[in-house]
Amino acid sequence: MASTGINTMQALFAFSTVLHRAPSPSYSSRRLLNSIAPKLWSAVIIGDNCSEKKRTTWKSHGSRRQGMAVASSSLASSNNNLGSDFVVSEQIEGKSVLLSSPSFLVESQGEEDDKEVSFLKPTTWRASIDFKWIRENKEAVAANIRNRNSSGDVEQVVRLYEQSVSLSQEIDKLRAERNAVASAMKGKLDLARRDELIEQGKQLKEQVAELEGKLAVLSERLQQEGQRIPNMTHPSVPIGSEDVASIRKEVGRQREFTFPVKDHVELGLALDLFDFEAASEVSGTKFYYLKNEAVLLELALINWTLSQLLSKGFVPLSTPDLVRSTVVEKCGFQPRGQNTQVYSVEGTDLCLAGTAEIPVGGMYMDSMLPEASLPLKLVAFSHCFRTEAGAAGAATRGLYRVHQFSKLEMFVISRPEDSDILHEELISIEEELYSSLGLHYKTLDMSSEDLGAPAYRKFDIEAWMPGLCRYGEISSASNCTDYQSRRLNIRYRPATPAVAAAQQPPKSKKVKTTLPPLQFVHTLNATACAVPRMIIAILENNQQEDGSVVIPDVLRPFMGGLGLIKPKSR
């Protein structure tokens, strides 16, 4: 390793050690360290050719905040040139892993001066994944990953879990030995015996610190690999690609036209309902202006749908457009991944929400709910933002695939035993809404490869769009079971059976009741009204030969009694 790199690292780590080893490190000290660390850090990829100027990024994560057992140790390895403030783990998944005493995880590969050093970026949150269950059901989990065409590696997860369990047991054994040494020192001892016990205690302390460093890295890798495992799949889900999705229900039939059919773009421009050209100049492609009756139609769809759901016991919400990236991740989306659908705000940890499911789920993050409050049925109005990475072609024409749109989303929090029934209820509500609008549609039980990581089962509804000459998705309803709640930490306490007063003898001591353990809730989400797709379906199915469009009866009271959108007189 080049001397410059070593000196920089040694200076930085020495400084960090002084601050972190203080009896009670102040907030200002920690803040100072975190602010100057990126400025002190320099190239750490060292080899024969240092001119490549490869760099890593310094990441600091408070060990208390992360919940990691990060060792603070002065143990040094004879073959470690990075200074005396590291614990060296020789073999973790084929890599030498270095752990600094404050809270910085570093990975190292190679020997001596040919080492390649890089930071193992810790996760900023922890999912309550049942690794023991995964190990006990390894074959089923592996088959599920194959059926979903997922990238999860159950063998890796099980291997890391077993290593973590073994290492934890070894640490517990050493701690017990250390406690025994401490107990032995309480009695009367001659000087030689006391010195012997003191030395033994120091060695045990160093061994524990070293193993805790290894365990911290193992736990981090286990968490990262565990988060890649998708939810399990309902046994009725068709196995395979999107082509094998099964039709659950079909309502209505395709309308027969006696005149040439126009698509929604042609209709909307002729009726002066849209302006894509101006929106492209102002905001870019896949944006739009709604005008005239299209604005009334959007508001009518939202208000009519909302009134229907309120009558079914749903609680209305209006959600923030910006959410923290950690909340996005906990809901099962990848804001920083390749081809992500999520817009991120540069220089912050904020993202634009792609669906109200994210801020609504985040609203109950770290909550403990009483069983009597379940199920919670919520309907949220929000603006949705999506990058639509990779989307192109005639299938995305006009309003069909856009970067921003308004939507009403149903979100339900339930007991585990109720989620399948509630899933059926949600899809039935969707079918009732679209039938009331007079749409011809089919409901699909989506295939395993079409399920996102959180979904246990998903129903999609596709409406016939004659102008596009195909069926287009207008909604979906997913049961995510406890996938999201284990990440968002949403739990409930099952009700405790009341103890009858007659069963207690007079003047007896109160019987101490044992509360049942907390359980993770199940979460479900379903589209109530995605405005652009609904406008497409209404315009194309209700168009008339003269270019006018008939408004569905149920929407007319919400449009001031308007029943027909007519061409504008010039």
PDB file of C-alpha atoms in Angstrom, residues 411-569:
ATOM      1  CA  PHE A 411     -54.635   0.248   1.634  1.00  0.00           C
ATOM      2  CA  VAL A 412     -55.600  -2.292   4.285  1.00  0.00           C
ATOM      3  CA  ILE A 413     -53.815  -3.417   7.459  1.00  0.00           C
ATOM      4  CA  SER A 414     -55.180  -6.682   8.826  1.00  0.00           C
ATOM      5  CA  ARG A 415     -54.635  -9.730  10.985  1.00  0.00           C
ATOM      6  CA  PRO A 416     -52.816 -12.525   9.119  1.00  0.00           C
ATOM      7  CA  GLU A 417     -55.852 -14.826   9.118  1.00  0.00           C
ATOM      8  CA  ASP A 418     -58.019 -12.164   7.457  1.00  0.00           C
ATOM      9  CA  SER A 419     -55.821 -11.048   4.560  1.00  0.00           C
ATOM     10  CA  ASP A 420     -57.024 -13.584   1.958  1.00  0.00           C
ATOM     11  CA  ILE A 421     -60.668 -12.654   2.582  1.00  0.00           C
ATOM     12  CA  LEU A 422     -59.841  -8.937   2.442  1.00  0.00           C
ATOM     13  CA  HIS A 423     -57.962  -9.457  -0.803  1.00  0.00           C
ATOM     14  CA  GLU A 424     -61.134 -10.894  -2.316  1.00  0.00           C
ATOM     15  CA  GLU A 425     -63.049  -7.913  -0.938  1.00  0.00           C
ATOM     16  CA  LEU A 426     -60.679  -5.421  -2.539  1.00  0.00           C
ATOM     17  CA  ILE A 427     -60.862  -6.979  -5.990  1.00  0.00           C
ATOM     18  CA  SER A 428     -64.654  -7.170  -5.693  1.00  0.00           C
ATOM     19  CA  ILE A 429     -64.776  -3.432  -4.911  1.00  0.00           C
ATOM     20  CA  GLU A 430     -62.659  -2.691  -7.961  1.00  0.00           C
ATOM     21  CA  GLU A 431     -64.909  -4.838 -10.165  1.00  0.00           C
ATOM     22  CA  GLU A 432     -68.011  -3.108  -8.794  1.00  0.00           C
ATOM     23  CA  LEU A 433     -66.555   0.343  -9.525  1.00  0.00           C
ATOM     24  CA  TYR A 434     -65.606  -0.453 -13.118  1.00  0.00           C
ATOM     25  CA  SER A 435     -68.899  -2.205 -13.809  1.00  0.00           C
ATOM     26  CA  SER A 436     -70.720   0.950 -12.655  1.00  0.00           C
ATOM     27  CA  LEU A 437     -68.753   2.915 -15.269  1.00  0.00           C
ATOM     28  CA  GLY A 438     -69.966   0.529 -17.965  1.00  0.00           C
ATOM     29  CA  LEU A 439     -66.513  -0.784 -18.851  1.00  0.00           C
ATOM     30  CA  HIS A 440     -65.760  -4.116 -20.462  1.00  0.00           C
ATOM     31  CA  TYR A 441     -62.912  -5.703 -18.523  1.00  0.00           C
ATOM     32  CA  LYS A 442     -61.331  -8.937 -17.389  1.00  0.00           C
ATOM     33  CA  THR A 443     -59.746  -9.793 -14.031  1.00  0.00           C
ATOM     34  CA  LEU A 444     -56.490 -11.741 -14.126  1.00  0.00           C
ATOM     35  CA  ASP A 445     -54.776 -13.852 -11.472  1.00  0.00           C
ATOM     36  CA  MET A 446     -51.230 -12.786 -12.289  1.00  0.00           C
ATOM     37  CA  SER A 447     -48.417 -15.279 -12.800  1.00  0.00           C
ATOM     38  CA  SER A 448     -45.467 -15.867 -10.480  1.00  0.00           C
ATOM     39  CA  GLU A 449     -42.938 -14.031 -12.676  1.00  0.00           C
ATOM     40  CA  ASP A 450     -45.174 -10.951 -12.811  1.00  0.00           C
ATOM     41  CA  LEU A 451     -45.308 -10.569  -9.022  1.00  0.00           C
ATOM     42  CA  GLY A 452     -43.202  -7.896  -7.395  1.00  0.00           C
ATOM     43  CA  ALA A 453     -41.063  -8.941  -4.427  1.00  0.00           C
ATOM     44  CA  PRO A 454     -43.679  -7.888  -1.798  1.00  0.00           C
ATOM     45  CA  ALA A 455     -46.750  -9.542  -3.406  1.00  0.00           C
ATOM     46  CA  TYR A 456     -48.000 -12.931  -2.227  1.00  0.00           C
ATOM     47  CA  ARG A 457     -50.758 -12.794  -4.829  1.00  0.00           C
ATOM     48  CA  LYS A 458     -51.887 -10.104  -7.270  1.00  0.00           C
ATOM     49  CA  PHE A 459     -55.042  -9.564  -9.317  1.00  0.00           C
ATOM     50  CA  ASP A 460     -54.929  -7.182 -12.285  1.00  0.00           C
ATOM     51  CA  ILE A 461     -57.934  -5.693 -14.066  1.00  0.00           C
ATOM     52  CA  GLU A 462     -57.558  -4.915 -17.760  1.00  0.00           C
ATOM     53  CA  ALA A 463     -60.198  -2.823 -19.557  1.00  0.00           C
ATOM     54  CA  TRP A 464     -60.873  -2.938 -23.276  1.00  0.00           C
ATOM     55  CA  MET A 465     -59.543   0.167 -25.003  1.00  0.00           C
ATOM     56  CA  PRO A 466     -60.890   0.129 -28.578  1.00  0.00           C
ATOM     57  CA  GLY A 467     -58.806   3.049 -29.802  1.00  0.00           C
ATOM     58  CA  LEU A 468     -55.640   1.213 -28.753  1.00  0.00           C
ATOM     59  CA  CYS A 469     -57.126  -2.075 -30.021  1.00  0.00           C
ATOM     60  CA  ARG A 470     -56.149  -3.953 -26.879  1.00  0.00           C
ATOM     61  CA  TYR A 471     -56.805  -4.477 -23.193  1.00  0.00           C
ATOM     62  CA  GLY A 472     -54.951  -2.107 -20.879  1.00  0.00           C
ATOM     63  CA  GLU A 473     -54.281  -2.480 -17.175  1.00  0.00           C
ATOM     64  CA  ILE A 474     -56.386  -0.078 -15.111  1.00  0.00           C
ATOM     65  CA  SER A 475     -55.825  -1.486 -11.616  1.00  0.00           C
ATOM     66  CA  SER A 476     -54.187  -4.136  -9.487  1.00  0.00           C
ATOM     67  CA  ALA A 477     -54.832  -5.579  -6.031  1.00  0.00           C
ATOM     68  CA  SER A 478     -52.024  -7.223  -4.050  1.00  0.00           C
ATOM     69  CA  ASN A 479     -51.805  -9.144  -0.795  1.00  0.00           C
ATOM     70  CA  CYS A 480     -48.323  -8.521   0.593  1.00  0.00           C
ATOM     71  CA  THR A 481     -48.852 -10.606   3.766  1.00  0.00           C
ATOM     72  CA  ASP A 482     -46.125  -9.662   6.304  1.00  0.00           C
ATOM     73  CA  TYR A 483     -43.423  -8.755   3.766  1.00  0.00           C
ATOM     74  CA  GLN A 484     -43.868  -4.989   4.214  1.00  0.00           C
ATOM     75  CA  SER A 485     -44.814  -5.070   7.894  1.00  0.00           C
ATOM     76  CA  ARG A 486     -41.573  -6.892   8.783  1.00  0.00           C
ATOM     77  CA  ARG A 487     -39.667  -4.063   7.137  1.00  0.00           C
ATOM     78  CA  LEU A 488     -41.879  -1.209   8.338  1.00  0.00           C
ATOM     79  CA  ASN A 489     -42.177  -2.825  11.798  1.00  0.00           C
ATOM     80  CA  ILE A 490     -45.977  -2.715  12.011  1.00  0.00           C
ATOM     81  CA  ARG A 491     -47.279  -5.130  14.638  1.00  0.00           C
ATOM     82  CA  TYR A 492     -50.387  -5.795  16.670  1.00  0.00           C
ATOM     83  CA  ARG A 493     -51.139  -7.350  20.043  1.00  0.00           C
ATOM     84  CA  PRO A 494     -53.755 -10.114  19.919  1.00  0.00           C
ATOM     85  CA  ALA A 495     -56.583  -9.512  22.373  1.00  0.00           C
ATOM     86  CA  THR A 496     -56.116 -11.121  25.802  1.00  0.00           C
ATOM     87  CA  PRO A 497     -59.115 -13.202  27.030  1.00  0.00           C
ATOM     88  CA  ALA A 498     -60.711 -11.543  30.046  1.00  0.00           C
ATOM     89  CA  VAL A 499     -60.387 -13.378  33.354  1.00  0.00           C
ATOM     90  CA  ALA A 500     -63.822 -13.743  34.912  1.00  0.00           C
ATOM     91  CA  ALA A 501     -64.043 -12.168  38.334  1.00  0.00           C
ATOM     92  CA  ALA A 502     -66.081 -15.113  39.592  1.00  0.00           C
ATOM     93  CA  GLN A 503     -63.098 -17.402  39.061  1.00  0.00           C
ATOM     94  CA  GLN A 504     -61.007 -15.488  41.588  1.00  0.00           C
ATOM     95  CA  PRO A 505     -61.495 -16.273  45.297  1.00  0.00           C
ATOM     96  CA  PRO A 506     -62.452 -13.340  47.549  1.00  0.00           C
ATOM     97  CA  LYS A 507     -59.521 -11.248  48.817  1.00  0.00           C
ATOM     98  CA  SER A 508     -57.086 -13.224  46.697  1.00  0.00           C
ATOM     99  CA  LYS A 509     -54.021 -11.690  45.129  1.00  0.00           C
ATOM    100  CA  LYS A 510     -54.429 -10.415  41.613  1.00  0.00           C
ATOM    101  CA  VAL A 511     -53.546 -12.956  38.969  1.00  0.00           C
ATOM    102  CA  LYS A 512     -50.745 -11.719  36.738  1.00  0.00           C
ATOM    103  CA  THR A 513     -51.837 -12.169  33.137  1.00  0.00           C
ATOM    104  CA  THR A 514     -49.259 -12.903  30.450  1.00  0.00           C
ATOM    105  CA  LEU A 515     -49.734 -10.781  27.358  1.00  0.00           C
ATOM    106  CA  PRO A 516     -49.693 -12.664  24.057  1.00  0.00           C
ATOM    107  CA  PRO A 517     -46.652 -11.937  21.878  1.00  0.00           C
ATOM    108  CA  LEU A 518     -46.755  -9.204  19.265  1.00  0.00           C
ATOM    109  CA  GLN A 519     -47.403 -10.332  15.695  1.00  0.00           C
ATOM    110  CA  PHE A 520     -46.729  -8.689  12.370  1.00  0.00           C
ATOM    111  CA  VAL A 521     -49.792  -7.463  10.507  1.00  0.00           C
ATOM    112  CA  HIS A 522     -50.578  -8.174   6.864  1.00  0.00           C
ATOM    113  CA  THR A 523     -50.813  -5.323   4.364  1.00  0.00           C
ATOM    114  CA  LEU A 524     -52.835  -5.150   1.156  1.00  0.00           C
ATOM    115  CA  ASN A 525     -53.129  -2.498  -1.539  1.00  0.00           C
ATOM    116  CA  ALA A 526     -55.431  -1.987  -4.499  1.00  0.00           C
ATOM    117  CA  THR A 527     -56.003   0.697  -7.118  1.00  0.00           C
ATOM    118  CA  ALA A 528     -59.373   2.381  -6.804  1.00  0.00           C
ATOM    119  CA  CYS A 529     -58.930   4.936  -9.592  1.00  0.00           C
ATOM    120  CA  ALA A 530     -55.836   5.695 -11.686  1.00  0.00           C
ATOM    121  CA  VAL A 531     -57.103   8.783 -13.501  1.00  0.00           C
ATOM    122  CA  PRO A 532     -55.261   8.714 -16.883  1.00  0.00           C
ATOM    123  CA  ARG A 533     -56.130   5.073 -17.641  1.00  0.00           C
ATOM    124  CA  MET A 534     -59.762   5.672 -16.611  1.00  0.00           C
ATOM    125  CA  ILE A 535     -59.976   8.690 -18.914  1.00  0.00           C
ATOM    126  CA  ILE A 536     -58.617   6.556 -21.782  1.00  0.00           C
ATOM    127  CA  ALA A 537     -61.216   3.821 -21.185  1.00  0.00           C
ATOM    128  CA  ILE A 538     -64.125   6.286 -20.894  1.00  0.00           C
ATOM    129  CA  LEU A 539     -63.217   8.375 -23.953  1.00  0.00           C
ATOM    130  CA  GLU A 540     -62.509   5.435 -26.263  1.00  0.00           C
ATOM    131  CA  ASN A 541     -65.496   3.292 -25.225  1.00  0.00           C
ATOM    132  CA  ASN A 542     -68.033   6.147 -25.080  1.00  0.00           C
ATOM    133  CA  GLN A 543     -67.089   8.003 -28.278  1.00  0.00           C
ATOM    134  CA  GLN A 544     -69.804   8.880 -30.777  1.00  0.00           C
ATOM    135  CA  GLU A 545     -69.722   9.176 -34.547  1.00  0.00           C
ATOM    136  CA  ASP A 546     -69.776  12.976 -34.410  1.00  0.00           C
ATOM    137  CA  GLY A 547     -66.665  12.991 -32.179  1.00  0.00           C
ATOM    138  CA  SER A 548     -68.526  13.654 -28.920  1.00  0.00           C
ATOM    139  CA  VAL A 549     -68.125  11.490 -25.791  1.00  0.00           C
ATOM    140  CA  VAL A 550     -70.928  10.333 -23.478  1.00  0.00           C
ATOM    141  CA  ILE A 551     -70.234  10.720 -19.725  1.00  0.00           C
ATOM    142  CA  PRO A 552     -71.149   7.630 -17.617  1.00  0.00           C
ATOM    143  CA  ASP A 553     -74.354   8.168 -15.646  1.00  0.00           C
ATOM    144  CA  VAL A 554     -72.706   7.780 -12.218  1.00  0.00           C
ATOM    145  CA  LEU A 555     -70.263  10.626 -12.936  1.00  0.00           C
ATOM    146  CA  ARG A 556     -72.771  13.211 -14.166  1.00  0.00           C
ATOM    147  CA  PRO A 557     -73.770  14.523 -10.701  1.00  0.00           C
ATOM    148  CA  PHE A 558     -70.052  15.163 -10.077  1.00  0.00           C
ATOM    149  CA  MET A 559     -69.699  17.097 -13.359  1.00  0.00           C
ATOM    150  CA  GLY A 560     -72.486  19.589 -12.760  1.00  0.00           C
ATOM    151  CA  GLY A 561     -74.986  17.431 -14.680  1.00  0.00           C
ATOM    152  CA  LEU A 562     -72.870  17.361 -17.851  1.00  0.00           C
ATOM    153  CA  GLY A 563     -73.745  14.290 -19.896  1.00  0.00           C
ATOM    154  CA  LEU A 564     -71.881  14.850 -23.160  1.00  0.00           C
ATOM    155  CA  ILE A 565     -68.517  16.302 -24.157  1.00  0.00           C
ATOM    156  CA  LYS A 566     -69.135  17.983 -27.511  1.00  0.00           C
ATOM    157  CA  PRO A 567     -66.698  19.272 -30.115  1.00  0.00           C
ATOM    158  CA  LYS A 568     -65.962  22.942 -29.571  1.00  0.00           C
ATOM    159  CA  SER A 569     -67.497  25.381 -32.049  1.00  0.00           C
TER     160      SER A 569
END
